[in-house]
Amino acid sequence: MKKSGVQASASLKEPSSPSPSDPKQQSLPVGEYEVFLSFRGPDIRDSFADWVYRGLVRSKIRTFRDEEDLQRGEKMEHFLLRAIVETKIYVPIISPKYVDSRWCLQELAKMVECWKLGKGHVILPIFYFVAPSEVKKQESVGFKSAFKLYGEKFDAATIGQWKEALKQVGEMKGWHVTEHVGQGTVINEVFVQIESHLRNSYKLATDELVGINSHVEKMKKLLNHVDSASQKIVGIHGMSGTGKTTIAKAVYNEVSAQFDQSCFMEDVRRILSTENGGDVTLQTNIISSILKVDSQVRNVGEGINIIRDRVCRHKVLIVLDDVDERFDFDRVFGRLDYFSTESRFIITTTDKRVLIKFDHKLYEPEEMSHEYSLMLFSKHAFGADHPPGEFLDRSEKFVEAASRLPIALKVIGSLLFRRDMKFWDAKLAELRSIHPTKVQERLRISYNELTYYEKQIFLDIACFFVGEGKEIPFYMWDGCGYHPEGGIDSLLMKSLIKINEKNQFWMHDHFRRLGEHIVHEDYPQQSFKRSRIWSNEDALEILRARRSYYRVEALRIDMRNMIEGQDGVVPLMKKLPGLRYLEVAYGRLVGDLKEALPKLRCLRLRHCSSVPANFSMEELTVLELRGSTVKDDWKGWNGLLGARQLKVVDLSSCRDLETPPDLSRCPSLQVLNLSHCSAMKGQLPISSLTELRQLNISRTKITELSGGDNLTTKLQKLQTISALDSALTSLPADLQHLSSLKTLEWTTNSRNATNVDHNKLLFLPAGLTRLTLSRTKVANLSDLEDLEELRFEHCPPQTSILEDIARLFKLKTLMLRFSEDSSSQDDQRAITTMALPLSLTRLHVSHCIHRETSFPSLVGLTRLTELYLIEFSFLEIPSLNQLVALETLRILKAPNLVNLDGLEGLEHLIYLTFENCGALKTIPSLRASSTKLQKLVIRRCPRLTEIQEFDKLKKSLPSKLIRIRECPSLVIVDEEGSSSGQDSARTSFVSTAG
């Protein structure tokens, strides 16, 4: 028995539970699946159980389902038991034959075992034509017969465990399906309970929930009771730091389930402040979030059209957080009346004027009560809801001195955590001396307590790195001796910064402005005396000056479309001897920097038409010349001979470089990126780079990673090798000993294919999670238990490898492109019996051109969202009806394919393409996917005669998204049975644009 699941999301209600402890006090387990559906296959697989499963999938609930007719091995059994432990909710459907399956009994026993631990697991049993009392007592003939047979094969302890599990479940409150109880009613009730238990899993993370309930209730009344059909916007207004975002998140968590689709857009002001296409970025984010697709809007007009045609058809909730005067509703959304009267917008702002042009309601949060303020302060100062007795008086004084401002309470409380009375008294006096309206000065108390190094990191983030990855600045700070690991931890603990899910720095606007203010305050009118310069205007002011400025430590300038100052950048650098961070984009940097920039740690020159030479690299930790014009004879390479602190070298897209630079004197190097250096060729010596973590030589002409014998013993920290579309002829012979390696990408372009030994076996390290190979034989894949992504291109025939793929239980992406020569016939035939991992979400198969092959079974691939089949000779494809999560289907160059079974049941299909399918005659009805379908492309299918119910489809899909060309036999059949040829159809509703 194997299991499979579909990833999705749901909106839910407050739970009630049969678990032995109160679930409201228990967080549900966090795992890959949310519901484990257990049933005896032959009884109900194609009826009741299938209806339950499909309903869960439609609700976007990640569900494990029985496929009992598939073989279960020892590894799969272990996988299933682990899945039970990690799953939140168990739904055993106990039918008359349930007890005949020892696998079902084993699963049920494991469910009860987890449930008894009281860690939030929930069992929701369905008794399908079996009375709960029968399950509890186990006295019927069926139960007795089954256990009699088990007694001959299993020990008494095991059988006792199974019987006890049945007894426990039989005593639980569940649903009893009989001839008199509608199965649809039971299924609906089960869904309500499942959604109820899952609700908390879908809540946005909020900073504080102290006293939030009253705000939520007031907001719900404003959302529900509108004065007119046009009143769809509720604004939350107040000064920064009063908790507007927290309130908006809590309201979103509470009411989003009442809408068809919802999204929460944070930092709208920051998004709109970007120089290039802020409105387009906001549109893209909203469309992607609402439609659950990766979208890229090209311009504002296109974004408005997509929102009008596809977003507005839903009842939506859209929250726009931190909006300022730059926001123009009509420019982002088109018009408010595009949206249904049931849709709602929540807008948080410090400026009421952004709401004036709309019919709106306004909520202005009242000051936090003393009780709640004390609780919020205590959470951060003591990690408890209330202060200890000896700190109560001082805590109350801090609450009042902070004017009950939430952000101030949080930051000051964090500052006082585990500090003594003397420190408390000093900070209280300092806080009381600040005027109540000066929020930033109050927050500065926390900044003042940072160490010197922590302050430098804080100011760098505020001025340069909000929204950027932490890797590059981390290396720079490390080179400066700022101890970034501890410093970043300290800033996190003091609630001054956050690190988001993309590993990027995030900072509240109050702290960002505080950092900028601290840099400005000493010299408000003299930018050249400040420590950090991040605006082009200030940088140009320095360019015009004629003296040295020792105070400037970090500078960023974008010289795109800048005429003035291009020739002054290098002289500028000479005037900034204290510079440790320099970032220049699109500059023309002419000149010599000999003996300049002695303190420079990070140099980032992006797309510069010329690069200065002869600067010292002795202290440099990051050298980034991405896309810049540098050649082999650049004098700056001499600096690498002494660059013993260098940790990052990024020369990507330096297309004039022909030879890799000599990095042998860079023993600290950890990241080397040479990708897209299209002229670079020859050997790359790396044996001396013992600290190397990441290596990228994709799209270069480098042929060898050289370093003598036992190369991998010298590279035991290497985690990533990327060599896509490369000229690399081989990998190190002892690669399998590289235990740290997680990502291996090696594909050779066709020009260099003859230089690769196709018959040499490649032995792989067991810890890989991503693997991409071409024209290469591998020893085995079965040991790669953590592999999540596998791409094979033009690989020599290896039937055993196709068999190994079935054992990769964590595999999510599989892409197979077979070799086109005749030697791969056996390999292509083997695909017929190949078992595909049930964990797959993406599957691409191409160039199966031998007629004796057929496509493998698709049974159980209920998580698959993307299927590409390109250039194959299959006469048919297995039924698609189990691909319940499929969103993209592309079938190209399939000359023998006549019909396609199961297409009519794909409810989540978004993109559908048929090209060069010479034998295809009929495309079945797409009624099930008509509400989701975004694009239909049919090209060069000369025998295609009909698309069933096309008349109905064209009403739900704009004509510009339907492309039909070179299908001379096509006849469109509508519901009434009338038809039209492609010529007449083309003029009315079929776009012929390619």
Short mmCIF file of N, CA and C in Angstrom, two decimals, residues 13 47 219 245 352 563 957:
data_model
loop_
_atom_site.label_atom_id
_atom_site.label_comp_id
_atom_site.label_asym_id
_atom_site.label_seq_id
_atom_site.Cartn_x
_atom_site.Cartn_y
_atom_site.Cartn_z
N LYS A 13 -12.37 26.87 10.70
CA LYS A 13 -13.09 27.34 11.88
C LYS A 13 -12.50 26.78 13.17
N SER A 47 -15.50 4.87 -4.87
CA SER A 47 -16.78 5.50 -4.55
C SER A 47 -16.61 6.46 -3.38
N MET A 219 -13.41 45.70 13.92
CA MET A 219 -13.13 45.67 12.49
C MET A 219 -14.13 44.77 11.75
N THR A 245 -0.59 47.05 11.70
CA THR A 245 -0.30 45.82 10.96
C THR A 245 -0.75 44.60 11.74
N LYS A 352 -4.50 59.68 6.23
CA LYS A 352 -5.90 59.49 5.87
C LYS A 352 -6.19 59.89 4.42
N ILE A 563 24.93 61.22 -16.78
CA ILE A 563 26.00 61.78 -17.64
C ILE A 563 27.07 62.42 -16.77
N LEU A 957 -13.10 32.04 -21.09
CA LEU A 957 -11.70 32.33 -21.38
C LEU A 957 -11.63 33.42 -22.44
#
